[in-house]
Amino acid sequence: MRFFNTRAVIYLLLILLGLSSAAPNFLNAKAQENLPAWFTHNTLKLGLDLQGGSHLLMSADTTPLINGAVERAAEQLLAQLRENKIAYAKPQTDGTRWQLSLRNAANLEKAKALATEHNRTPAGLRMFKVAGHENTLSITLTEEYIAQIRKDALDRSLEVVRRRLNETGLVEPSISKQGDDGVLIQMPGVSDPAYIRQLLGTTAQMSFHWVARPQSTLPTMTVLSSKDQQTYTLEKQVAMKGEHISDASLGFHQNTGEPVVTFALDNVGAKLFGDMTRKNIGRALAIVLDNEVITAPVIQGVIGSGRGEITGNFTSSEASDLALLLRAGALPAPLAVVEERTVGPDLGSDAIQMGLVTGVFGAALVLLFMTVIYRGWGLIACSSLTINIGLIFGILSLLNATLTLPGIAGIILTIGMAVDANILINERIREESARGKRAMAAINAGFDKAYATIIDANVTTLIAVSLLFMFGNGPVRGFAVTIAIGLVTSMFTSIAVTRVLIKWHIPKRQRDVLSFSGFAMLDRLSKRNTNFLGGRFMGLALSAILSLGSVALFFGEGLNYGVDFTGGTLVNVKTEQLSVQGLRSNLLAHDFDRASIQEFGDDKQFLVRLPAHSGDKQLSANEIDSLKAAILSEDPAATFPRVDMVGPKISGGFADASILAVLLAAAGMLMYLWIRYESHFATAAIATIGLDITKTIGFFALTGLEFNLTAVAALLALIGYSINDKVVVFDRVREGLRADPNAPLLRVLNESISSTLTRTLFTSATTILAILPMAVAGGDAVSSFAKPMLFGIIVGTSSSIFIASPILYFLGMWREQKGLKQLRPSAEEVRESLALMP
């Protein structure tokens, strides 16, 4: 009893810690004022889809940097060749490879030696590979050096982006890396990111170049003026780089009053600028920003103060923005928008309300169902479930996680799935009690027998969820994290907490035989040997026909792909003045002939889709500004609650990652089940999952629901849920075969289905009840998740009974014909056989 009390105290402390971590999320501002900051700051953050804001994913184009590295290495080598009087022909560049032909092949080894002299970065990284054949010398950048260039560029870009956004006064923007070349910017409360997009899309590479003299023999370049498109011929060599500018601000010309940008140079720049101007009085010095001449004043005297002005017929806003860019520094590589998503604050508050209402209603339905079915035992399960929900919020708060709309969907789904372990335990205890075991013996046996099933079922689901996290984007990752945490906490509450609560519940009934309530019809089905496999041929044939029909729909009607997969722009327009026809006419008049329009949600709301231009490699981010301007020209009161823009590069990546995630989920589950059970168990489960998934895809094709990343989350969640169902049945099959290895497989399968039928139907019922409010009242934002989940649960439940078991039966009979056993020897059987050996 002492051990039991110690264990109970530990569980209680863990629960109190988890619930305390969740508590700040539910305290009002006044209550939080009287609590320490370290406690109140431990809260969930709301995602942009719940609070409103903008999300920008920008890709850094590091090609110029890589080309520049090749040019620098080549120039250095050419200088060495000239110094050593080694003649060569005109060099050629091919991507990251540069080569030249030597006039004399005998100089090849010496040239190779010269090339390798300066082939290391200050950190010791080899920059390029040197090769030579006959009279041809080539250098190729190493993959390690290219990766380092990209990493450095991305790190510097993050810092510059952070400084630029801080200069704007934007409140708490979130800036992070995304992959090898992406910068992800999330801006709560920003409903129109056009200005930010423009600010971040400007590289702000500034340099000073002398205007070339008429008879100059130095290399030159032609650059246009940013204002009047005047052509300037400038010396190619940079006189001074803009990196020496230490400060810049908006100012006004003392004579004309026009806005100018005043700048200050650092010590090195001030000295260099003073020397430059002293030696070049009377020459024009061009200030070049991103390959455009801003101004080209003539130097009238020595400028040794380290301060100057940039004029260029600026407006105050333009001068202020330029000063901001110069203060924040230049981006090392251009940033292009490849994904942009915006959610208005009204839509975000609606999403919160929807999530709260549907979540609370779904949880209430689950708790009511468990109480009605199991009475007192159901109340224990409800207590365990309530603690589980609190622990989910506690862990998410401890991780400072961001709660998104898919995350709310994940919590709702977890509520339904978490009950599964409690139902498994209750059904096992009821079976042991039906055999006449006393209370404590039945409870211990029930938990012991349910333990392995719960672990197997949750591990297979975690495989699907982990892949969803690896290959998903932000909101979908939030869904995966929520499900994963929910599965872990549900295992703890169902196995540990529920056991303690049950033992506390029966202190004076330990020698009694426990009784459980349930549906009499299900009880009778569980006790009688119903021949579920009697219709195995018909079941498999019907399943195959439905799956083939789904495949035909997929290739015929196809799926209604969202912009996540097709690329392009999706705008939710809310207008009181325009009809569908009026909106179409307006867009046609502004040359948006590619736009498709459909009614959406409430009256006077529309979805406008603009597919990506064929052949585009980047997203035309300015197109959305033109679209908004066209609509506002007809209805100035129009609003845009939601905007999604996805570039071809990102949409292609989403498609590839989604396919890979589904395939890897199937492979991971196959491997796990193969290890835990046998090859034919794993094959039967995966084959059934394939049939379930094809039917669900057919559901998307038939209903026309948008197939987006949320739909992929639903598919992977269904894979986890469906395999969970199969594992419970297969665990009973294994148990039956262990108990009587010579029993007919058909009988074992029927008995296993019968004994797990109550659990299968009850678990499906609770999951459906949890998701049903979201499917009915959740709206279009979660319809691609909730409705397929309902369909998939029904399909997965029926396939566990009528599809997976028949496939396992046919595979098992095939093994018998080959003389193989249904199961490999258990550890105990191996030990016993070894003990009997002489």
Coordinates of N, CA and C in Angstrom, one line a residue, residues 365-566:
L365 N -20.3 16.0 -25.6 CA -21.0 14.9 -26.1 C -20.2 13.6 -25.8
V366 N -18.9 13.6 -25.8 CA -18.1 12.5 -25.5 C -18.2 12.1 -24.0
L367 N -18.2 13.1 -23.1 CA -18.3 12.9 -21.7 C -19.7 12.3 -21.4
L368 N -20.7 12.8 -22.0 CA -22.1 12.3 -21.8 C -22.2 10.9 -22.3
F369 N -21.6 10.6 -23.4 CA -21.7 9.2 -24.0 C -21.0 8.2 -23.0
M370 N -19.9 8.6 -22.5 CA -19.2 7.7 -21.6 C -19.9 7.5 -20.3
T371 N -20.5 8.5 -19.8 CA -21.3 8.4 -18.6 C -22.5 7.6 -18.7
V372 N -23.2 7.7 -19.9 CA -24.4 6.9 -20.1 C -24.1 5.4 -20.3
I373 N -23.0 5.1 -21.0 CA -22.6 3.8 -21.3 C -22.0 3.0 -20.1
Y374 N -21.1 3.7 -19.4 CA -20.4 3.0 -18.3 C -20.8 3.5 -16.9
R375 N -21.7 4.4 -16.8 CA -22.1 4.9 -15.5 C -20.9 5.4 -14.6
G376 N -20.7 4.8 -13.5 CA -19.6 5.2 -12.6 C -18.3 5.0 -13.2
W377 N -18.1 3.9 -14.0 CA -16.8 3.7 -14.7 C -16.6 4.8 -15.7
G378 N -17.7 5.2 -16.3 CA -17.6 6.3 -17.3 C -17.2 7.6 -16.7
L379 N -17.7 7.9 -15.4 CA -17.3 9.1 -14.8 C -15.8 9.1 -14.5
I380 N -15.2 7.9 -14.2 CA -13.8 7.8 -14.0 C -13.1 8.1 -15.3
A381 N -13.5 7.6 -16.4 CA -12.9 7.9 -17.7 C -13.1 9.3 -18.0
C382 N -14.2 10.0 -17.7 CA -14.4 11.4 -17.9 C -13.4 12.2 -17.1
S383 N -13.2 11.8 -15.9 CA -12.2 12.5 -15.0 C -10.8 12.4 -15.7
S384 N -10.5 11.2 -16.1 CA -9.2 11.0 -16.8 C -9.1 11.9 -18.0
L385 N -10.1 11.9 -18.8 CA -10.1 12.7 -20.0 C -10.0 14.2 -19.7
T386 N -10.7 14.7 -18.7 CA -10.6 16.1 -18.3 C -9.2 16.5 -17.9
I387 N -8.5 15.6 -17.2 CA -7.1 15.8 -16.8 C -6.2 15.8 -18.0
N388 N -6.5 14.9 -19.0 CA -5.8 14.8 -20.2 C -5.8 16.1 -21.0
I389 N -7.0 16.7 -21.1 CA -7.1 18.0 -21.8 C -6.3 19.1 -21.1
G390 N -6.4 19.1 -19.8 CA -5.6 20.1 -19.1 C -4.1 19.9 -19.3
L391 N -3.7 18.6 -19.3 CA -2.2 18.4 -19.5 C -1.8 18.8 -20.9
I392 N -2.7 18.6 -21.9 CA -2.3 19.0 -23.3 C -2.1 20.5 -23.3
F393 N -3.0 21.3 -22.7 CA -2.8 22.7 -22.7 C -1.5 23.1 -21.8
G394 N -1.3 22.4 -20.8 CA -0.1 22.6 -19.9 C 1.2 22.4 -20.7
I395 N 1.3 21.3 -21.4 CA 2.5 21.1 -22.1 C 2.7 22.0 -23.3
L396 N 1.6 22.3 -24.0 CA 1.7 23.3 -25.1 C 2.1 24.7 -24.5
S397 N 1.6 25.1 -23.4 CA 2.0 26.3 -22.8 C 3.5 26.3 -22.3
L398 N 3.9 25.2 -21.8 CA 5.3 25.0 -21.4 C 6.3 25.2 -22.6
L399 N 5.8 24.7 -23.7 CA 6.6 24.8 -24.9 C 6.5 26.1 -25.6
N400 N 5.7 27.0 -25.1 CA 5.3 28.3 -25.7 C 4.8 28.1 -27.1
A401 N 4.0 27.1 -27.3 CA 3.5 26.7 -28.6 C 2.5 27.7 -29.1
T402 N 2.3 27.7 -30.4 CA 1.4 28.6 -31.1 C 0.1 27.8 -31.4
L403 N -1.0 28.2 -30.9 CA -2.3 27.5 -31.2 C -2.9 28.0 -32.4
T404 N -3.1 27.1 -33.4 CA -3.7 27.4 -34.7 C -5.1 26.8 -34.8
L405 N -5.8 27.1 -35.9 CA -7.1 26.4 -36.1 C -6.9 24.9 -36.3
P406 N -5.9 24.5 -37.1 CA -5.7 23.0 -37.2 C -5.3 22.4 -35.8
G407 N -4.6 23.2 -35.0 CA -4.3 22.8 -33.6 C -5.5 22.5 -32.8
I408 N -6.5 23.4 -32.9 CA -7.8 23.2 -32.2 C -8.5 22.0 -32.7
A409 N -8.4 21.8 -34.1 CA -9.0 20.5 -34.6 C -8.2 19.3 -34.1
G410 N -6.9 19.4 -33.9 CA -6.2 18.3 -33.3 C -6.6 18.0 -31.9
I411 N -6.8 19.0 -31.1 CA -7.3 18.8 -29.7 C -8.7 18.1 -29.7
I412 N -9.6 18.6 -30.6 CA -10.9 18.0 -30.7 C -10.8 16.5 -31.1
L413 N -9.9 16.2 -32.0 CA -9.7 14.8 -32.5 C -9.1 14.0 -31.3
T414 N -8.2 14.6 -30.6 CA -7.6 13.9 -29.5 C -8.6 13.5 -28.4
I415 N -9.5 14.4 -28.2 CA -10.6 14.1 -27.2 C -11.3 12.8 -27.5
G416 N -11.6 12.6 -28.8 CA -12.3 11.4 -29.2 C -11.4 10.2 -29.2
M417 N -10.1 10.4 -29.6 CA -9.2 9.2 -29.6 C -8.7 8.8 -28.2
A418 N -8.6 9.8 -27.3 CA -8.1 9.5 -26.0 C -9.0 8.6 -25.2
V419 N -10.3 8.6 -25.5 CA -11.2 7.8 -24.8 C -11.0 6.3 -25.2
D420 N -10.3 6.1 -26.3 CA -10.1 4.7 -26.8 C -9.4 3.8 -25.8
A421 N -8.4 4.4 -25.2 CA -7.6 3.6 -24.2 C -8.5 3.3 -23.0
N422 N -9.3 4.2 -22.5 CA -10.2 4.0 -21.4 C -11.2 2.9 -21.8
I423 N -11.7 2.9 -23.0 CA -12.7 1.9 -23.4 C -12.0 0.5 -23.5
L424 N -10.8 0.5 -24.0 CA -10.0 -0.8 -24.0 C -9.9 -1.3 -22.6
I425 N -9.5 -0.5 -21.7 CA -9.3 -0.9 -20.3 C -10.6 -1.4 -19.7
N426 N -11.7 -0.6 -19.9 CA -13.0 -1.0 -19.3 C -13.5 -2.3 -19.9
E427 N -13.3 -2.5 -21.2 CA -13.8 -3.7 -21.8 C -12.9 -4.9 -21.4
R428 N -11.6 -4.7 -21.1 CA -10.8 -5.8 -20.6 C -11.2 -6.2 -19.2
I429 N -11.4 -5.2 -18.4 CA -11.8 -5.5 -17.0 C -13.2 -6.2 -17.0
R430 N -14.1 -5.7 -17.9 CA -15.4 -6.4 -17.9 C -15.3 -7.8 -18.4
E431 N -14.4 -8.1 -19.3 CA -14.2 -9.5 -19.7 C -13.7 -10.4 -18.6
E432 N -12.7 -9.8 -17.9 CA -12.1 -10.6 -16.8 C -13.1 -10.8 -15.7
S433 N -14.0 -9.8 -15.4 CA -15.0 -9.9 -14.4 C -16.1 -10.9 -14.8
A434 N -16.4 -11.0 -16.2 CA -17.3 -12.0 -16.7 C -16.8 -13.4 -16.5
R435 N -15.5 -13.6 -16.4 CA -14.9 -14.9 -16.1 C -15.0 -15.3 -14.6
G436 N -15.5 -14.3 -13.8 CA -15.6 -14.6 -12.4 C -14.5 -14.1 -11.5
K437 N -13.6 -13.4 -12.1 CA -12.5 -12.8 -11.3 C -13.0 -11.7 -10.3
R438 N -12.3 -11.7 -9.2 CA -12.7 -10.7 -8.2 C -12.1 -9.3 -8.7
A439 N -12.5 -8.2 -8.0 CA -12.3 -6.9 -8.5 C -10.8 -6.6 -8.8
M440 N -10.0 -6.8 -7.7 CA -8.6 -6.4 -7.9 C -7.9 -7.3 -9.0
A441 N -8.2 -8.6 -9.0 CA -7.6 -9.5 -10.0 C -8.1 -9.1 -11.4
A442 N -9.4 -8.7 -11.5 CA -9.9 -8.3 -12.8 C -9.3 -7.0 -13.3
I443 N -9.1 -6.1 -12.4 CA -8.5 -4.8 -12.7 C -7.1 -4.9 -13.2
N444 N -6.3 -5.7 -12.4 CA -4.9 -5.9 -12.7 C -4.7 -6.6 -14.1
A445 N -5.5 -7.6 -14.3 CA -5.5 -8.4 -15.5 C -5.9 -7.5 -16.7
G446 N -7.0 -6.7 -16.5 CA -7.5 -5.9 -17.5 C -6.4 -4.8 -18.0
F447 N -5.8 -4.2 -17.0 CA -4.7 -3.2 -17.4 C -3.5 -3.9 -18.0
D448 N -3.1 -5.1 -17.5 CA -2.0 -5.8 -18.1 C -2.2 -6.1 -19.5
K449 N -3.4 -6.7 -19.8 CA -3.8 -7.1 -21.2 C -4.0 -5.9 -22.1
A450 N -4.5 -4.8 -21.6 CA -4.7 -3.6 -22.5 C -3.5 -2.9 -22.7
Y451 N -2.5 -3.0 -21.9 CA -1.3 -2.2 -21.9 C -0.6 -2.3 -23.3
A452 N -0.3 -3.5 -23.7 CA 0.4 -3.8 -25.0 C -0.4 -3.2 -26.2
T453 N -1.7 -3.4 -26.2 CA -2.5 -2.9 -27.2 C -2.5 -1.4 -27.3
I454 N -2.6 -0.8 -26.2 CA -2.6 0.7 -26.1 C -1.2 1.2 -26.7
I455 N -0.1 0.6 -26.3 CA 1.2 1.0 -26.8 C 1.3 0.9 -28.3
D456 N 0.9 -0.3 -28.8 CA 1.0 -0.6 -30.2 C 0.1 0.4 -31.0
A457 N -1.1 0.6 -30.5 CA -2.0 1.4 -31.3 C -1.5 2.9 -31.3
N458 N -1.0 3.4 -30.2 CA -0.5 4.8 -30.2 C 0.8 5.0 -30.9
V459 N 1.7 4.0 -30.9 CA 3.0 4.1 -31.6 C 2.7 4.2 -33.1
T460 N 1.8 3.4 -33.6 CA 1.5 3.4 -35.0 C 0.9 4.8 -35.4
T461 N 0.1 5.3 -34.6 CA -0.5 6.6 -34.8 C 0.6 7.7 -34.8
L462 N 1.5 7.6 -33.8 CA 2.6 8.6 -33.7 C 3.5 8.5 -34.9
I463 N 3.7 7.4 -35.6 CA 4.5 7.3 -36.8 C 3.9 8.3 -37.9
A464 N 2.6 8.2 -38.1 CA 1.9 9.0 -39.0 C 2.0 10.5 -38.6
V465 N 1.9 10.8 -37.3 CA 1.9 12.2 -36.9 C 3.3 12.8 -37.0
S466 N 4.3 12.0 -36.7 CA 5.7 12.5 -36.8 C 6.0 12.9 -38.2
L467 N 5.6 12.1 -39.2 CA 5.8 12.4 -40.6 C 5.0 13.7 -41.0
L468 N 3.9 13.8 -40.4 CA 3.1 15.0 -40.7 C 3.8 16.3 -40.2
F469 N 4.5 16.1 -39.0 CA 5.3 17.2 -38.5 C 6.6 17.5 -39.4
M470 N 7.2 16.4 -39.9 CA 8.4 16.6 -40.7 C 8.2 17.2 -42.0
F471 N 7.0 16.9 -42.6 CA 6.8 17.4 -44.0 C 5.7 18.5 -44.1
G472 N 5.1 18.8 -43.0 CA 4.0 19.8 -43.0 C 4.6 21.2 -42.9
N473 N 3.7 22.2 -43.0 CA 4.1 23.6 -42.8 C 3.7 24.0 -41.4
G474 N 3.7 25.3 -41.1 CA 3.5 25.8 -39.7 C 2.2 25.3 -39.1
P475 N 1.0 25.7 -39.6 CA -0.3 25.3 -39.0 C -0.5 23.8 -39.0
V476 N -0.1 23.0 -40.0 CA -0.2 21.6 -40.0 C 0.8 21.0 -39.0
R477 N 1.9 21.6 -38.8 CA 2.8 21.1 -37.8 C 2.2 21.3 -36.4
G478 N 1.5 22.4 -36.3 CA 0.8 22.6 -35.0 C -0.2 21.5 -34.7
F479 N -0.9 21.1 -35.8 CA -1.9 20.0 -35.7 C -1.1 18.7 -35.2
A480 N 0.0 18.4 -35.9 CA 0.8 17.2 -35.5 C 1.3 17.2 -34.1
V481 N 1.8 18.4 -33.7 CA 2.3 18.5 -32.3 C 1.2 18.3 -31.3
T482 N 0.0 18.9 -31.6 CA -1.1 18.7 -30.7 C -1.5 17.2 -30.6
I483 N -1.6 16.5 -31.7 CA -2.0 15.1 -31.7 C -1.0 14.3 -30.9
A484 N 0.3 14.6 -31.2 CA 1.4 13.8 -30.5 C 1.4 14.0 -29.0
I485 N 1.2 15.2 -28.6 CA 1.2 15.5 -27.1 C -0.1 14.8 -26.6
G486 N -1.2 14.9 -27.3 CA -2.4 14.3 -26.8 C -2.3 12.8 -26.7
L487 N -1.6 12.1 -27.6 CA -1.4 10.7 -27.5 C -0.6 10.3 -26.3
V488 N 0.5 11.1 -26.1 CA 1.4 10.8 -24.9 C 0.6 11.0 -23.6
T489 N -0.1 12.1 -23.5 CA -0.8 12.4 -22.2 C -1.9 11.4 -22.0
S490 N -2.6 11.0 -23.1 CA -3.7 10.1 -23.0 C -3.2 8.7 -22.5
M491 N -2.0 8.3 -23.0 CA -1.4 7.1 -22.4 C -1.1 7.2 -21.0
F492 N -0.6 8.3 -20.5 CA -0.3 8.5 -19.1 C -1.6 8.5 -18.3
T493 N -2.6 9.3 -18.7 CA -3.8 9.4 -17.9 C -4.6 8.1 -17.9
S494 N -4.7 7.4 -19.1 CA -5.5 6.1 -19.1 C -4.8 5.0 -18.4
I495 N -3.5 4.9 -18.5 CA -2.8 3.7 -17.9 C -2.5 4.0 -16.4
A496 N -2.0 5.2 -16.1 CA -1.6 5.5 -14.8 C -2.7 6.1 -13.9
V497 N -3.2 7.2 -14.4 CA -4.2 8.0 -13.6 C -5.5 7.2 -13.4
T498 N -6.0 6.6 -14.5 CA -7.2 5.8 -14.5 C -7.1 4.7 -13.5
R499 N -5.9 4.0 -13.5 CA -5.7 2.9 -12.6 C -5.8 3.3 -11.1
V500 N -5.2 4.5 -10.8 CA -5.3 5.0 -9.4 C -6.7 5.3 -9.1
L501 N -7.4 6.0 -10.0 CA -8.8 6.4 -9.7 C -9.7 5.2 -9.5
I502 N -9.5 4.1 -10.3 CA -10.3 2.9 -10.2 C -10.1 2.2 -8.8
K503 N -8.8 2.2 -8.4 CA -8.5 1.5 -7.2 C -9.0 2.3 -6.0
W504 N -9.0 3.7 -6.1 CA -9.7 4.5 -5.1 C -11.2 4.3 -5.1
H505 N -11.7 4.0 -6.2 CA -13.2 3.8 -6.4 C -13.7 2.6 -5.7
I506 N -12.9 1.5 -5.5 CA -13.4 0.3 -5.0 C -12.6 -0.2 -3.8
P507 N -12.4 0.6 -2.8 CA -11.6 0.1 -1.7 C -12.3 -1.0 -0.9
K508 N -13.6 -0.9 -0.8 CA -14.4 -1.9 0.0 C -15.0 -3.0 -0.9
R509 N -14.7 -3.0 -2.2 CA -15.2 -4.0 -3.1 C -14.2 -4.9 -3.8
Q510 N -13.0 -4.9 -3.2 CA -11.9 -5.6 -3.8 C -12.1 -7.1 -4.0
R511 N -13.0 -7.7 -3.1 CA -13.3 -9.1 -3.2 C -14.6 -9.4 -4.0
D512 N -15.2 -8.3 -4.4 CA -16.5 -8.5 -5.2 C -16.2 -8.8 -6.7
V513 N -17.2 -9.3 -7.4 CA -17.1 -9.4 -8.8 C -17.7 -8.2 -9.4
L514 N -17.0 -7.4 -10.2 CA -17.5 -6.1 -10.7 C -18.5 -6.4 -11.8
S515 N -19.4 -5.4 -11.9 CA -20.5 -5.4 -13.0 C -20.4 -4.2 -13.8
F516 N -20.6 -4.3 -15.1 CA -20.6 -3.2 -16.1 C -21.9 -3.1 -16.8
S517 N -22.3 -1.9 -17.2 CA -23.4 -1.8 -18.0 C -23.0 -1.6 -19.5
G518 N -23.9 -1.8 -20.4 CA -23.5 -1.7 -21.8 C -24.8 -2.0 -22.6
F519 N -24.7 -1.9 -23.9 CA -25.8 -2.2 -24.8 C -26.0 -3.7 -24.8
A520 N -27.2 -4.2 -24.5 CA -27.4 -5.6 -24.5 C -27.1 -6.3 -25.8
M521 N -27.5 -5.6 -26.9 CA -27.3 -6.2 -28.3 C -25.8 -6.4 -28.5
L522 N -25.0 -5.5 -28.1 CA -23.5 -5.6 -28.3 C -23.0 -6.7 -27.4
D523 N -23.5 -6.8 -26.2 CA -23.1 -7.9 -25.3 C -23.4 -9.2 -25.9
R524 N -24.5 -9.4 -26.5 CA -24.9 -10.6 -27.1 C -24.0 -11.0 -28.3
L525 N -23.7 -9.9 -29.1 CA -22.8 -10.2 -30.3 C -21.4 -10.6 -29.8
S526 N -21.0 -10.0 -28.7 CA -19.6 -10.3 -28.2 C -19.6 -11.7 -27.6
K527 N -20.7 -12.3 -27.1 CA -20.7 -13.6 -26.4 C -20.9 -14.7 -27.4
R528 N -21.6 -14.4 -28.5 CA -21.9 -15.5 -29.5 C -20.9 -15.4 -30.6
N529 N -20.7 -16.6 -31.2 CA -19.7 -16.7 -32.3 C -20.3 -16.3 -33.6
T530 N -20.4 -15.0 -33.8 CA -21.0 -14.5 -35.1 C -19.9 -14.7 -36.2
N531 N -20.4 -15.2 -37.3 CA -19.4 -15.5 -38.4 C -19.3 -14.2 -39.3
F532 N -18.4 -13.3 -38.8 CA -18.2 -12.0 -39.5 C -17.5 -12.2 -40.8
L533 N -16.7 -13.3 -40.9 CA -16.0 -13.6 -42.1 C -16.8 -14.4 -43.1
G534 N -18.1 -14.6 -42.8 CA -18.9 -15.4 -43.7 C -19.1 -14.6 -45.1
G535 N -19.1 -13.3 -45.0 CA -19.3 -12.5 -46.2 C -18.0 -11.9 -46.7
R536 N -16.8 -12.6 -46.5 CA -15.5 -12.1 -46.8 C -15.4 -11.8 -48.3
F537 N -15.9 -12.7 -49.1 CA -15.7 -12.5 -50.6 C -16.5 -11.2 -51.0
M538 N -17.8 -11.2 -50.5 CA -18.6 -10.0 -50.8 C -18.0 -8.7 -50.3
G539 N -17.5 -8.7 -49.1 CA -16.9 -7.5 -48.5 C -15.7 -7.0 -49.2
L540 N -14.8 -8.0 -49.6 CA -13.6 -7.6 -50.3 C -14.0 -7.1 -51.7
A541 N -14.9 -7.7 -52.4 CA -15.3 -7.3 -53.7 C -15.9 -5.9 -53.7
L542 N -16.8 -5.7 -52.7 CA -17.4 -4.4 -52.6 C -16.4 -3.3 -52.3
S543 N -15.5 -3.6 -51.4 CA -14.4 -2.7 -51.1 C -13.5 -2.3 -52.3
A544 N -13.2 -3.4 -53.1 CA -12.4 -3.2 -54.3 C -13.1 -2.4 -55.3
I545 N -14.5 -2.6 -55.5 CA -15.3 -1.8 -56.4 C -15.3 -0.4 -56.0
L546 N -15.5 -0.1 -54.7 CA -15.5 1.3 -54.3 C -14.2 2.0 -54.4
S547 N -13.1 1.3 -54.2 CA -11.8 1.8 -54.3 C -11.5 2.1 -55.8
L548 N -11.8 1.2 -56.6 CA -11.6 1.4 -58.1 C -12.4 2.6 -58.6
G549 N -13.7 2.7 -58.1 CA -14.5 3.8 -58.4 C -13.9 5.1 -58.0
S550 N -13.3 5.1 -56.8 CA -12.6 6.3 -56.3 C -11.4 6.7 -57.1
V551 N -10.7 5.6 -57.6 CA -9.5 5.9 -58.4 C -10.0 6.5 -59.8
A552 N -11.1 6.0 -60.3 CA -11.7 6.5 -61.5 C -12.1 7.9 -61.4
L553 N -12.7 8.3 -60.2 CA -13.1 9.6 -60.0 C -11.9 10.5 -59.9
F554 N -10.8 10.0 -59.3 CA -9.6 10.8 -59.1 C -9.0 11.2 -60.5
F555 N -9.0 10.2 -61.4 CA -8.4 10.5 -62.7 C -9.5 11.1 -63.7
G556 N -10.7 11.0 -63.3 CA -11.8 11.5 -64.2 C -12.1 13.0 -63.7
E557 N -12.9 13.1 -62.7 CA -13.3 14.4 -62.2 C -12.1 15.1 -61.6
G558 N -11.2 14.4 -60.9 CA -10.1 15.0 -60.3 C -10.4 15.6 -59.0
L559 N -9.4 16.1 -58.3 CA -9.6 16.8 -57.0 C -9.7 18.3 -57.2
N560 N -10.4 18.9 -56.3 CA -10.5 20.4 -56.2 C -9.3 20.9 -55.4
Y561 N -8.1 20.9 -56.1 CA -6.9 21.3 -55.4 C -6.9 22.8 -55.0
G562 N -6.5 23.0 -53.8 CA -6.3 24.4 -53.3 C -5.0 25.0 -53.8
V563 N -4.8 26.2 -53.5 CA -3.6 26.9 -54.0 C -2.3 26.3 -53.3
D564 N -2.5 25.6 -52.2 CA -1.3 24.9 -51.6 C -0.7 24.0 -52.6
F565 N -1.4 23.4 -53.6 CA -0.9 22.5 -54.5 C -0.8 23.0 -55.9
T566 N -1.7 23.9 -56.3 CA -1.7 24.4 -57.7 C -0.8 25.7 -57.8

